[in-house]
mmCIF file of C-alpha atoms in Angstrom:
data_model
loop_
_atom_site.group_PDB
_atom_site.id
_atom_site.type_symbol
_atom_site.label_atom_id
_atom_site.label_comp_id
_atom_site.label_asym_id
_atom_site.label_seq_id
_atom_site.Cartn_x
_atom_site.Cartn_y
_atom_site.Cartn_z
ATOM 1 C CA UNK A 1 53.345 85.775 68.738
ATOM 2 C CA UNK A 2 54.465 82.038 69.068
ATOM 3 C CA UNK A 3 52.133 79.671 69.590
ATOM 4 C CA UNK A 4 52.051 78.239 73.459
ATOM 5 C CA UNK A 5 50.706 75.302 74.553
ATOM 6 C CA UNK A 6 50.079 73.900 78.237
ATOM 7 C CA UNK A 7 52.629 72.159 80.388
ATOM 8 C CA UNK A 8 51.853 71.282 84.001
ATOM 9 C CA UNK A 9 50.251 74.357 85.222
ATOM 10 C CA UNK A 10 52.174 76.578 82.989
ATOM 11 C CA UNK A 11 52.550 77.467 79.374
ATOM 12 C CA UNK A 12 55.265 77.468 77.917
ATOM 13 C CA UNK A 13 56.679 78.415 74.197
ATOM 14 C CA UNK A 14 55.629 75.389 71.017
ATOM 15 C CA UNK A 15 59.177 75.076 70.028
ATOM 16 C CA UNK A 16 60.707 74.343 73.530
ATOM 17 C CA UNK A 17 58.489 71.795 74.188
ATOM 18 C CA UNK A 18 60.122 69.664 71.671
ATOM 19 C CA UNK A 19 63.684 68.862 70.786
ATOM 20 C CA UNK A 20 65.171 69.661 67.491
ATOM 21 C CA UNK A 21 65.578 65.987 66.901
ATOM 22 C CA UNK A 22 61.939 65.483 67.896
ATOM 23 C CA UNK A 23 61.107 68.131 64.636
ATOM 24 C CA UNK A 24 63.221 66.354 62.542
ATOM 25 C CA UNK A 25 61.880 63.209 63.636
ATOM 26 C CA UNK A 26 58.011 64.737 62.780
ATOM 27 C CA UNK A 27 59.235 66.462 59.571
ATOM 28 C CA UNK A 28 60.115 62.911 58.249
ATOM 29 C CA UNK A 29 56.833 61.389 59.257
ATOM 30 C CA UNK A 30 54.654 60.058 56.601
ATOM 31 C CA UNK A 31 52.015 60.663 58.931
ATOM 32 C CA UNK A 32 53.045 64.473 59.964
ATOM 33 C CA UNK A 33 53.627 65.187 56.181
ATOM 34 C CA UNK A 34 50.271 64.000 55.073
ATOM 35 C CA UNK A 35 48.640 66.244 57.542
ATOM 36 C CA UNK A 36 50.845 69.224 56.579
ATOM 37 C CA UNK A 37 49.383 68.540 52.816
ATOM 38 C CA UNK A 38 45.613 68.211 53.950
ATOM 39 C CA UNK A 39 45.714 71.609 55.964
ATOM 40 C CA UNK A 40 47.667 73.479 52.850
ATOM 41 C CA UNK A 41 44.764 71.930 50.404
ATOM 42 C CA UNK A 42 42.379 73.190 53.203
ATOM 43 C CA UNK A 43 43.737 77.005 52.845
ATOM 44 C CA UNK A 44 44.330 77.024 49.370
ATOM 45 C CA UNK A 45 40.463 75.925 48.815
ATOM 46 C CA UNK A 46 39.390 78.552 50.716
ATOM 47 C CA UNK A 47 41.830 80.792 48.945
ATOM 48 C CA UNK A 48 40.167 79.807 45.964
ATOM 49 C CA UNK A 49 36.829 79.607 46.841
ATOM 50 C CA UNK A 50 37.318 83.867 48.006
ATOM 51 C CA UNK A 51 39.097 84.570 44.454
ATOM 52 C CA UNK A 52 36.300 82.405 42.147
ATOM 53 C CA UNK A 53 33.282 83.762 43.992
ATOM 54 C CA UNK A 54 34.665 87.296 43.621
ATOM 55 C CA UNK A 55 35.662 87.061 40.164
ATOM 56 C CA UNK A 56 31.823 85.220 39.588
ATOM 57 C CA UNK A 57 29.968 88.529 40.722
ATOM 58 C CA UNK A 58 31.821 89.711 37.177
ATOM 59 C CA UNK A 59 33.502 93.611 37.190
ATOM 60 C CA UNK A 60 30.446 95.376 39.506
ATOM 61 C CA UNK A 61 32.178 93.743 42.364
ATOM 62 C CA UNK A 62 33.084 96.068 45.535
ATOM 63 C CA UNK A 63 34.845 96.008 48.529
ATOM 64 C CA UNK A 64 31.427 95.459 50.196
ATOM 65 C CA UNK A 65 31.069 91.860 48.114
ATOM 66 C CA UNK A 66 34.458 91.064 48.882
ATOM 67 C CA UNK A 67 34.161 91.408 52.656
ATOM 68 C CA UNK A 68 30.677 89.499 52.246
ATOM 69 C CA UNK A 69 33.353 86.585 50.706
ATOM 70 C CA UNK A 70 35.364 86.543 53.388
ATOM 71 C CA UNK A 71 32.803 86.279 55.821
ATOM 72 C CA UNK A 72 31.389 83.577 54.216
ATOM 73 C CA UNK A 73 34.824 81.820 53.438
ATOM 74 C CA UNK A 74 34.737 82.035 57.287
ATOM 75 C CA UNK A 75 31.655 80.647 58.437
ATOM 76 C CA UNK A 76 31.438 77.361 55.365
ATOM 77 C CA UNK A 77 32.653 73.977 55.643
ATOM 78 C CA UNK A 78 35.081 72.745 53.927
ATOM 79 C CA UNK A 79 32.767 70.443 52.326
ATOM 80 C CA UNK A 80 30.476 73.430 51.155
ATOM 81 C CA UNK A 81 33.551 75.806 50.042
ATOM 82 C CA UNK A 82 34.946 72.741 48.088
ATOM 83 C CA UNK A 83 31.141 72.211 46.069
ATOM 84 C CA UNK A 84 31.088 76.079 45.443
ATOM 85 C CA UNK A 85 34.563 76.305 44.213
ATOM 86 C CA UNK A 86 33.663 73.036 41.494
ATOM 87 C CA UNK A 87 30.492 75.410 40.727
ATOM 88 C CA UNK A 88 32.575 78.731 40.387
ATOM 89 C CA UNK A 89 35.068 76.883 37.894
ATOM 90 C CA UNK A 90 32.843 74.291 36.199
ATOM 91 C CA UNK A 91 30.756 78.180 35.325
ATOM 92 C CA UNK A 92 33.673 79.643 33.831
ATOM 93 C CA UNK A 93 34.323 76.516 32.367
ATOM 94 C CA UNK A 94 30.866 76.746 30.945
ATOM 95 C CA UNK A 95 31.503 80.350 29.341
ATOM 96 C CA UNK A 96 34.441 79.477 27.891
ATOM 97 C CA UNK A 97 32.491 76.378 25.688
ATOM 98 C CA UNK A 98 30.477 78.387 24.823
ATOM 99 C CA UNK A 99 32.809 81.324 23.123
ATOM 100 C CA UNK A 100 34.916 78.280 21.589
ATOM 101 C CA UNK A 101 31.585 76.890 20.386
ATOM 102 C CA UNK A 102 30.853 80.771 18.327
ATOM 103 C CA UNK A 103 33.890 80.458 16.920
ATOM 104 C CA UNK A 104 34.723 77.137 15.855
ATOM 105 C CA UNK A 105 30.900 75.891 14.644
ATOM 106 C CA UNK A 106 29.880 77.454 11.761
ATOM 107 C CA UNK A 107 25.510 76.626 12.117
ATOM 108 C CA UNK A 108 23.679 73.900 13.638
ATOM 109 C CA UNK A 109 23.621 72.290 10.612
ATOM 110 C CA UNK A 110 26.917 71.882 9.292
ATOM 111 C CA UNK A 111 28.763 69.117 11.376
ATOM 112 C CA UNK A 112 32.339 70.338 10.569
ATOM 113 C CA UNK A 113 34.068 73.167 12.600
ATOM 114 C CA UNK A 114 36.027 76.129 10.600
ATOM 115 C CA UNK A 115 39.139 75.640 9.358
ATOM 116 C CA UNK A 116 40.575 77.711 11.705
ATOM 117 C CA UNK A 117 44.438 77.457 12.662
ATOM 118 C CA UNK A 118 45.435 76.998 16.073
ATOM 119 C CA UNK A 119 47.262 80.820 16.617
ATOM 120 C CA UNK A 120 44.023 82.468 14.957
ATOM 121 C CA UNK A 121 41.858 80.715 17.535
ATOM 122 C CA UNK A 122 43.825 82.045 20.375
ATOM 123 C CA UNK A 123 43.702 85.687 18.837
ATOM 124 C CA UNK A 124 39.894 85.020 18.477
ATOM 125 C CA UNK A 125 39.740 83.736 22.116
ATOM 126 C CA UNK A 126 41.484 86.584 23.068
ATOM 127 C CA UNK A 127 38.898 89.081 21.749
ATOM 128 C CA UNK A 128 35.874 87.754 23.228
ATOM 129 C CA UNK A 129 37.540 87.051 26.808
ATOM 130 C CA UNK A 130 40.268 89.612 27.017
ATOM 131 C CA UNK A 131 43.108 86.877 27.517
ATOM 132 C CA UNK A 132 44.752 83.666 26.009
ATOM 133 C CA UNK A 133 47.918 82.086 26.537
ATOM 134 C CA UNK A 134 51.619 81.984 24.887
ATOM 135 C CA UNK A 135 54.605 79.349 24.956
ATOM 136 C CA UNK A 136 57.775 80.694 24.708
ATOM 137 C CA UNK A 137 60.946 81.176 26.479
ATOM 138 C CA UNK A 138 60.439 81.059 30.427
ATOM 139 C CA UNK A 139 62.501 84.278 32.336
ATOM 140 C CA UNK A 140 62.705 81.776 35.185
ATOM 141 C CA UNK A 141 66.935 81.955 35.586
ATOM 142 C CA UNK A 142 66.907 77.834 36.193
ATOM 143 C CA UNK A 143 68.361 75.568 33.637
ATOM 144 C CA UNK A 144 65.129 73.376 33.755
ATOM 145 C CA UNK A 145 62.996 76.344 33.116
ATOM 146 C CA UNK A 146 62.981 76.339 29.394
ATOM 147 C CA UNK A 147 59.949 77.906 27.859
ATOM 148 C CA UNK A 148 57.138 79.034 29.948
ATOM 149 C CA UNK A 149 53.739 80.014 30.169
ATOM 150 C CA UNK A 150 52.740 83.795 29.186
ATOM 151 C CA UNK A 151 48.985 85.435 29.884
ATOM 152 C CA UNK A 152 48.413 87.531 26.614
ATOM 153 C CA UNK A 153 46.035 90.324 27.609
ATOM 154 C CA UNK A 154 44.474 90.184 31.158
ATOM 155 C CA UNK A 155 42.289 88.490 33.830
ATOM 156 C CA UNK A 156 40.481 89.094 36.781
ATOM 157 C CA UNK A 157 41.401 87.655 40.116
ATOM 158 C CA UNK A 158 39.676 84.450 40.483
ATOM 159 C CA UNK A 159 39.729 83.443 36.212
ATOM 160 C CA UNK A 160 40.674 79.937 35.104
ATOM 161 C CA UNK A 161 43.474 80.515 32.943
ATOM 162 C CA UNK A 162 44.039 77.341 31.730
ATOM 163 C CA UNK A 163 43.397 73.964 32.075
ATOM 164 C CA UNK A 164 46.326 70.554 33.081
ATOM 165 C CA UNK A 165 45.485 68.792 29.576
ATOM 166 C CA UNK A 166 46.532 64.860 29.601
ATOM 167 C CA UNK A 167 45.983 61.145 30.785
ATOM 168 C CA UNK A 168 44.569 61.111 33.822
ATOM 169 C CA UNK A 169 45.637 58.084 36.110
ATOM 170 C CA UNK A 170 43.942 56.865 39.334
ATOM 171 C CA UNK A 171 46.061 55.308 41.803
ATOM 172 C CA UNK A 172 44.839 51.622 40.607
ATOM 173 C CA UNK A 173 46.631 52.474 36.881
ATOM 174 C CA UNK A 174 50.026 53.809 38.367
ATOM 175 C CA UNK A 175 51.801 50.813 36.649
ATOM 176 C CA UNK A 176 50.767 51.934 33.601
ATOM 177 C CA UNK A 177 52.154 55.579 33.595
ATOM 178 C CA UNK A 178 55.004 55.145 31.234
ATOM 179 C CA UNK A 179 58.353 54.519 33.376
ATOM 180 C CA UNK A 180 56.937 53.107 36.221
ATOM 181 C CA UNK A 181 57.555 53.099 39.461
ATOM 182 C CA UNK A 182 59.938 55.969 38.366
ATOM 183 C CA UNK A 183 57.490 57.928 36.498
ATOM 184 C CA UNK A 184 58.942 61.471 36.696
ATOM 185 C CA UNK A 185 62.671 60.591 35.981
ATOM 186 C CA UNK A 186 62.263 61.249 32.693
ATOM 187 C CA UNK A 187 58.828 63.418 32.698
ATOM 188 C CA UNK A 188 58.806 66.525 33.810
ATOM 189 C CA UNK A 189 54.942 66.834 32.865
ATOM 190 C CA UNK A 190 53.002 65.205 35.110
ATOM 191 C CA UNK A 191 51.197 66.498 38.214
ATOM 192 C CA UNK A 192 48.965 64.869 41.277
ATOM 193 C CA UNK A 193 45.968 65.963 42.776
ATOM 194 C CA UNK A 194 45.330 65.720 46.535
ATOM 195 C CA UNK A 195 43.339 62.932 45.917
ATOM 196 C CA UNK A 196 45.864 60.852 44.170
ATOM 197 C CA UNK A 197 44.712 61.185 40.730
ATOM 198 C CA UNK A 198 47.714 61.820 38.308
ATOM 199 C CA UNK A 199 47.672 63.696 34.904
ATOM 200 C CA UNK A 200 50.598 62.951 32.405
ATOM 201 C CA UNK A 201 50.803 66.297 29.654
ATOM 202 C CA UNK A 202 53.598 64.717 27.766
ATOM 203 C CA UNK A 203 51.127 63.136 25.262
ATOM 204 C CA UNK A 204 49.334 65.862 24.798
ATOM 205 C CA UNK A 205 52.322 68.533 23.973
ATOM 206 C CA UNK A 206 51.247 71.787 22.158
ATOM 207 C CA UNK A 207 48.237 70.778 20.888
ATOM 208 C CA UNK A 208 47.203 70.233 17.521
ATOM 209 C CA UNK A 209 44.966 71.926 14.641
ATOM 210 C CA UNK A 210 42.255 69.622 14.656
ATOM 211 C CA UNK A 211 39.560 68.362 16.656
ATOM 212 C CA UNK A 212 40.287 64.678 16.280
ATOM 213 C CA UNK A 213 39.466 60.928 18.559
ATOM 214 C CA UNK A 214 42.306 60.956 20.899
ATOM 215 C CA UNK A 215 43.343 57.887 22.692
ATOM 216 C CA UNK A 216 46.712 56.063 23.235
ATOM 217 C CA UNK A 217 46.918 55.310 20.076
ATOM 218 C CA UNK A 218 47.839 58.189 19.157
ATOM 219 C CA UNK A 219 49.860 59.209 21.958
ATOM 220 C CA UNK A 220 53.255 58.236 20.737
ATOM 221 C CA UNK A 221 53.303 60.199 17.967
ATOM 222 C CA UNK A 222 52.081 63.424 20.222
ATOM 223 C CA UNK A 223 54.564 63.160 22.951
ATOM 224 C CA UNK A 224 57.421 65.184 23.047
ATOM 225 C CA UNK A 225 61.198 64.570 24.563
ATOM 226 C CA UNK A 226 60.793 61.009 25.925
ATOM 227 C CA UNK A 227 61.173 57.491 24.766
ATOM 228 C CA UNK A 228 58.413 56.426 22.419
ATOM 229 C CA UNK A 229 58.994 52.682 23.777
ATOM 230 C CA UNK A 230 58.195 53.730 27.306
ATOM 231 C CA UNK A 231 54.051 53.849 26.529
ATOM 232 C CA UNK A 232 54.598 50.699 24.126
ATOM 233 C CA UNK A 233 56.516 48.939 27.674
ATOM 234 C CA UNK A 234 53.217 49.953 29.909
ATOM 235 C CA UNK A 235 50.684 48.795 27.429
ATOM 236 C CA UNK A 236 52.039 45.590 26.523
ATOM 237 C CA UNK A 237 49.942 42.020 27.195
ATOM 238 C CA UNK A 238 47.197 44.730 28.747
ATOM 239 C CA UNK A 239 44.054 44.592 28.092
ATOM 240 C CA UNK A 240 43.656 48.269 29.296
ATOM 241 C CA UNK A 241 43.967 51.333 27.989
ATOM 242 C CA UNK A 242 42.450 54.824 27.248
ATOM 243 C CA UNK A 243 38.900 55.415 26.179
ATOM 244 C CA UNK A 244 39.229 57.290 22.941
ATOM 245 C CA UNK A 245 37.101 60.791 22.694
ATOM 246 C CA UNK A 246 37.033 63.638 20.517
ATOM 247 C CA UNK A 247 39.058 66.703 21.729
ATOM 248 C CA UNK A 248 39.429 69.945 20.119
ATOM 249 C CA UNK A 249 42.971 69.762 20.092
ATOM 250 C CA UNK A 250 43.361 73.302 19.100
ATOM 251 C CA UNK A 251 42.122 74.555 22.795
ATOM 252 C CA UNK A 252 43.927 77.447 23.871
ATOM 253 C CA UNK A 253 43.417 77.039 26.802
ATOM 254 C CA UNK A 254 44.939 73.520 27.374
ATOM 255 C CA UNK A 255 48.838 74.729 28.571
ATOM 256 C CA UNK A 256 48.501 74.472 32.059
ATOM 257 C CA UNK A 257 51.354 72.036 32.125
ATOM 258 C CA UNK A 258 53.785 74.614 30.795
ATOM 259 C CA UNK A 259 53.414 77.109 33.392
ATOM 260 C CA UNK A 260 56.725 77.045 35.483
ATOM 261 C CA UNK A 261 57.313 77.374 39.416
ATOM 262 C CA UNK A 262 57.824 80.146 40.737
ATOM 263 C CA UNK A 263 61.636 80.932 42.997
ATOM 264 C CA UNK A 264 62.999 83.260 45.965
ATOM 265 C CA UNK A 265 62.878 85.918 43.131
ATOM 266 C CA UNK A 266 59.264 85.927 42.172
ATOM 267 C CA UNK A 267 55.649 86.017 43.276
ATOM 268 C CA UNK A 268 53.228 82.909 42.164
ATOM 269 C CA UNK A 269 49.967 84.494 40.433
ATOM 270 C CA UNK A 270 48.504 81.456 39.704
ATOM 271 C CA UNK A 271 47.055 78.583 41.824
ATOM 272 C CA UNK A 272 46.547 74.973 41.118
ATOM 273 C CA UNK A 273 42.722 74.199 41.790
ATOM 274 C CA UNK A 274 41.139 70.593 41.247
ATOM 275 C CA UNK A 275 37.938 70.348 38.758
ATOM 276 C CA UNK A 276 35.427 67.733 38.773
ATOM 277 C CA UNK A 277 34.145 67.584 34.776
ATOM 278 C CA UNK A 278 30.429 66.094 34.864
ATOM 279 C CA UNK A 279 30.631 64.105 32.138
ATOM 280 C CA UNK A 280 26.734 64.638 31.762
ATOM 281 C CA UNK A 281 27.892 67.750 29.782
ATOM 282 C CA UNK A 282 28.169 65.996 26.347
ATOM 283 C CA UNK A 283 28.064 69.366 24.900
ATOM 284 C CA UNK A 284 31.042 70.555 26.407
ATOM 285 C CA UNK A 285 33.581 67.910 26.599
ATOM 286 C CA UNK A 286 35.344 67.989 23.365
ATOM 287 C CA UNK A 287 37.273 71.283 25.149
ATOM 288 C CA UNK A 288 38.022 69.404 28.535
ATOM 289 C CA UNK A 289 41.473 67.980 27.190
ATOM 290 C CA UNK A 290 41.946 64.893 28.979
ATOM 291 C CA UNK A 291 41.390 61.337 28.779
ATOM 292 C CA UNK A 292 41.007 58.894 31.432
ATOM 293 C CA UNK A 293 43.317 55.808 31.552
ATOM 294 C CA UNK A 294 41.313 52.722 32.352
ATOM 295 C CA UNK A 295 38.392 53.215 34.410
ATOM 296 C CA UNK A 296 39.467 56.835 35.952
ATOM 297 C CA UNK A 297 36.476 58.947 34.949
ATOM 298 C CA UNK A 298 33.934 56.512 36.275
ATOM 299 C CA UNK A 299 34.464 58.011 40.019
ATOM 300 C CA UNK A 300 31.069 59.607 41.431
ATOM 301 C CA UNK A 301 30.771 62.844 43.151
ATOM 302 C CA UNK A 302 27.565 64.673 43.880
ATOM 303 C CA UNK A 303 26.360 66.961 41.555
ATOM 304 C CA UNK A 304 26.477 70.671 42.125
ATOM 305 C CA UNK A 305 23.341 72.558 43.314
ATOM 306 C CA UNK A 306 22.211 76.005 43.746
ATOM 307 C CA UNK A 307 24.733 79.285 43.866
ATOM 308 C CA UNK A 308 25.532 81.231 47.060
ATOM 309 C CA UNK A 309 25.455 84.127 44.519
ATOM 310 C CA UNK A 310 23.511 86.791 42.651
ATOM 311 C CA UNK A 311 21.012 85.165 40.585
ATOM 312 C CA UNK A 312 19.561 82.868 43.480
ATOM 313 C CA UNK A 313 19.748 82.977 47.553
ATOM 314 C CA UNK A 314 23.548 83.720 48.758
ATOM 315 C CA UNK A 315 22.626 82.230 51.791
ATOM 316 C CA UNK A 316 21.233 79.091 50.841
ATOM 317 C CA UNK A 317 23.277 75.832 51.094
ATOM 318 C CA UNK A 318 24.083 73.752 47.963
ATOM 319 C CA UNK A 319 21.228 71.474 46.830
ATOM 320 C CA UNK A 320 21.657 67.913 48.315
ATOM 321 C CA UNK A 321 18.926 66.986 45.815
ATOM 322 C CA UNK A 322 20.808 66.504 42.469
ATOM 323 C CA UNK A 323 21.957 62.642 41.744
ATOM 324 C CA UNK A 324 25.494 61.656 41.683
ATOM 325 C CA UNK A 325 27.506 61.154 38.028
ATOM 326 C CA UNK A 326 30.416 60.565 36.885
ATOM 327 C CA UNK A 327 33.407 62.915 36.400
ATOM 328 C CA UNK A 328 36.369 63.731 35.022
ATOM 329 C CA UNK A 329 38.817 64.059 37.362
ATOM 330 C CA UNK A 330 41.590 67.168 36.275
ATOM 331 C CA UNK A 331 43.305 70.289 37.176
ATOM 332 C CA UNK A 332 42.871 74.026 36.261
ATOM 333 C CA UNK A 333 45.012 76.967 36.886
ATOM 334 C CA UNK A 334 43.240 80.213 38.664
ATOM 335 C CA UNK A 335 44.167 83.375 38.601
ATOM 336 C CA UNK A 336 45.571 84.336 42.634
ATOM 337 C CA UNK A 337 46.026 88.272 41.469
ATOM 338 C CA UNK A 338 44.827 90.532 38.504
ATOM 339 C CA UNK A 339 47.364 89.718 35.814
ATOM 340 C CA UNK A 340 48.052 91.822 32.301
ATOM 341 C CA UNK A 341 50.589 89.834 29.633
ATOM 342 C CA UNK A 342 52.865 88.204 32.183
ATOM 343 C CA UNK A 343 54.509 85.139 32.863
ATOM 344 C CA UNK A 344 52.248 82.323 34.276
ATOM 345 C CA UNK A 345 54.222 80.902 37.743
ATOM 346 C CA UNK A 346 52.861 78.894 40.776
ATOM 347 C CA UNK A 347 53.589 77.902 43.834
ATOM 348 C CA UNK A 348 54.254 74.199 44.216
ATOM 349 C CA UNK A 349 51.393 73.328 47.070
ATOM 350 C CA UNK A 350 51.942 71.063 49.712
ATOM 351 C CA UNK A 351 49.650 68.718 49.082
ATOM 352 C CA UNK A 352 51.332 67.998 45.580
ATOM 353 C CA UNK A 353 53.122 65.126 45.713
ATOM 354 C CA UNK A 354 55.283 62.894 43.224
ATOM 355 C CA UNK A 355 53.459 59.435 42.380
ATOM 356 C CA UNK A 356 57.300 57.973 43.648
ATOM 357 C CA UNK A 357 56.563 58.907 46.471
ATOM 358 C CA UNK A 358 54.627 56.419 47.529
ATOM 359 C CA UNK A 359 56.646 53.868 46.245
ATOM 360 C CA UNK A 360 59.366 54.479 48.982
#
């Protein structure tokens, strides 16, 4: 049925009320646009706050928990769906340290990880998770396509697949993404949160087979099909730059940014989710592959509290208690369907947005 709204007494049809000028008048509106992105982010949080608290209540899960989901995906704020879906991922997140930690670190006391080779670790990965990820050709039939992202093995509904690895940029350090003010011209890698925050891939390519201190620089020699002069252009007389941290640059995990769109022809299975990293998890954050440019990771958010879920009250409300620290601002892919060794596509969202943009 089409919407109606009241005119004078009488209702009468949405789309007679205004002109077809007056639409393309409001489809042009900064204003209009910006409010089309906040209500997409809106539905695809609770989209993703269903799928992560279903896949959390692990393979028992029944149609009975699922309708409890939706019910509550009904009745929560925003605020509170947005806390639980940070706690949903950040407890995947969690799992999946942990595994990498089994593999990698040998005992407690021996400092050095194995000597294990980037493919082996994804094989490895794959055992104790049932999934890890492939580059190669994309079947996307568009010449920008190229290779793609491919799920090898399979995952729930609701799993974080993989993870946006990167430079992360807050809107203070645009300037210094490399090709400024046209920054994707030549840079088909980067993506922006709702928020603003951008991530730049390009540096961090396929990886490596080390964990090593990565900061910018090392960056030049790591990114691939661009113009090695473009970082030395953004850096120069700056006193700025990126803190330098140890990443396990084998992560399997960390592909996100080859994943391709999906067209008319296919069906997204993936969805683009933000994820706050406390940084007060020093034990986990050599496998969070991103570094922040300038002062990025020193925004606040409030800590995340008690579970809705099995283990504790679903009922309660997140715990206001816990203090504030900082974050890593980033971006994870989750799962939007069961998926068995296919290619990885999303759906460009709404609220995703080119950093050009708002230099119009």
């Amino acid at each position: 049925m089409s919407p109606k709204i009241l005119v004078k007494g009488r209702t009468c049809p949405f789309s007679s009320f205004f002109s077809f000028s007056a639409v393309r008048i409001l489809a042009k509106s900064p204003t209009f646009a910006r409010y089309r992105r906040k209500l997409q982010f809106e539905d695809d949080i609770n989209l993703i706050f269903m799928y992560t608290s279903y896949n959390r209540l692990g393979k028992n899960a029944d149609e009975a928990d699922a309708e409890e989901i939706i019910d509550m995906a009904s009745k929560a704020s925003f605020t509170d769906q947005q806390m639980q879906v940070q706690e949903n991922v950040h407890f995947q997140i969690k799992n999946f340290c942990t595994v990498m930690d089994e593999i990698l670190l040998p005992g407690s006391a021996v400092p050095l990880t194995r000597p294990i080779k980037r493919a082996e670790l994804s094989l490895r990965l794959k055992d104790s998770i049932g999934y890890s990820l492939d580059v190669k050709p994309s079947q996307i039939p568009h010449n920008e396509a190229s290779q793609g992202l491919y799920l090898n093995g399979e995952a729930n509904v609701g799993a974080v697949i993989a993870i946006y690895p990167g430079v992360i940029y807050s809107p203070s350090y645009y300037q210094y993404i490399p090709g400024y003010p046209r920054v994707d011209a030549r840079n088909r890698y980067l993506i922006t949160r709702y928020d603003g925050i951008v991530i730049d891939a390009q540096p961090w390519g396929y990886g490596g087979e080390t964990r090593e201190i990565w900061d910018s620089s090392t960056m030049q020699d790591t990114r691939p099909d661009t113009d090695e002069t473009m970082l030395g252009k953004a850096l120069e007389n700056s006193q700025v730059g990126c803190n330098g941290e140890i990443l396990e640059r084998r992560n399997p995990l960390a592909l996100a940014h080859f994943a391709n769109h999906s067209t008319e022809e296919t069906v997204p299975n993936v969805m683009v989710c933000p994820y706050d990293f406390p940084l007060t998890e020093k034990n986990l954050r050599t496998y969070i592959p991103n570094i922040s440019f300038g002062n990025a990771e020193e925004q606040k958010v409030r800590r995340l509290g008690s579970s809705w879920f099995r283990g504790g009250s679903r009922n309660s409300r997140l715990d206001d208690s816990d203090s504030d620290g900082p974050v890593l601002k980033t971006l994870v892919l989750v799962a939007a369907k069961a998926l068995c060794d296919e290619e990885v596509l999303l759906q460009r969202p709404l609220w995703y947005y080119s950093v050009d943009e708002d230099e119009d």
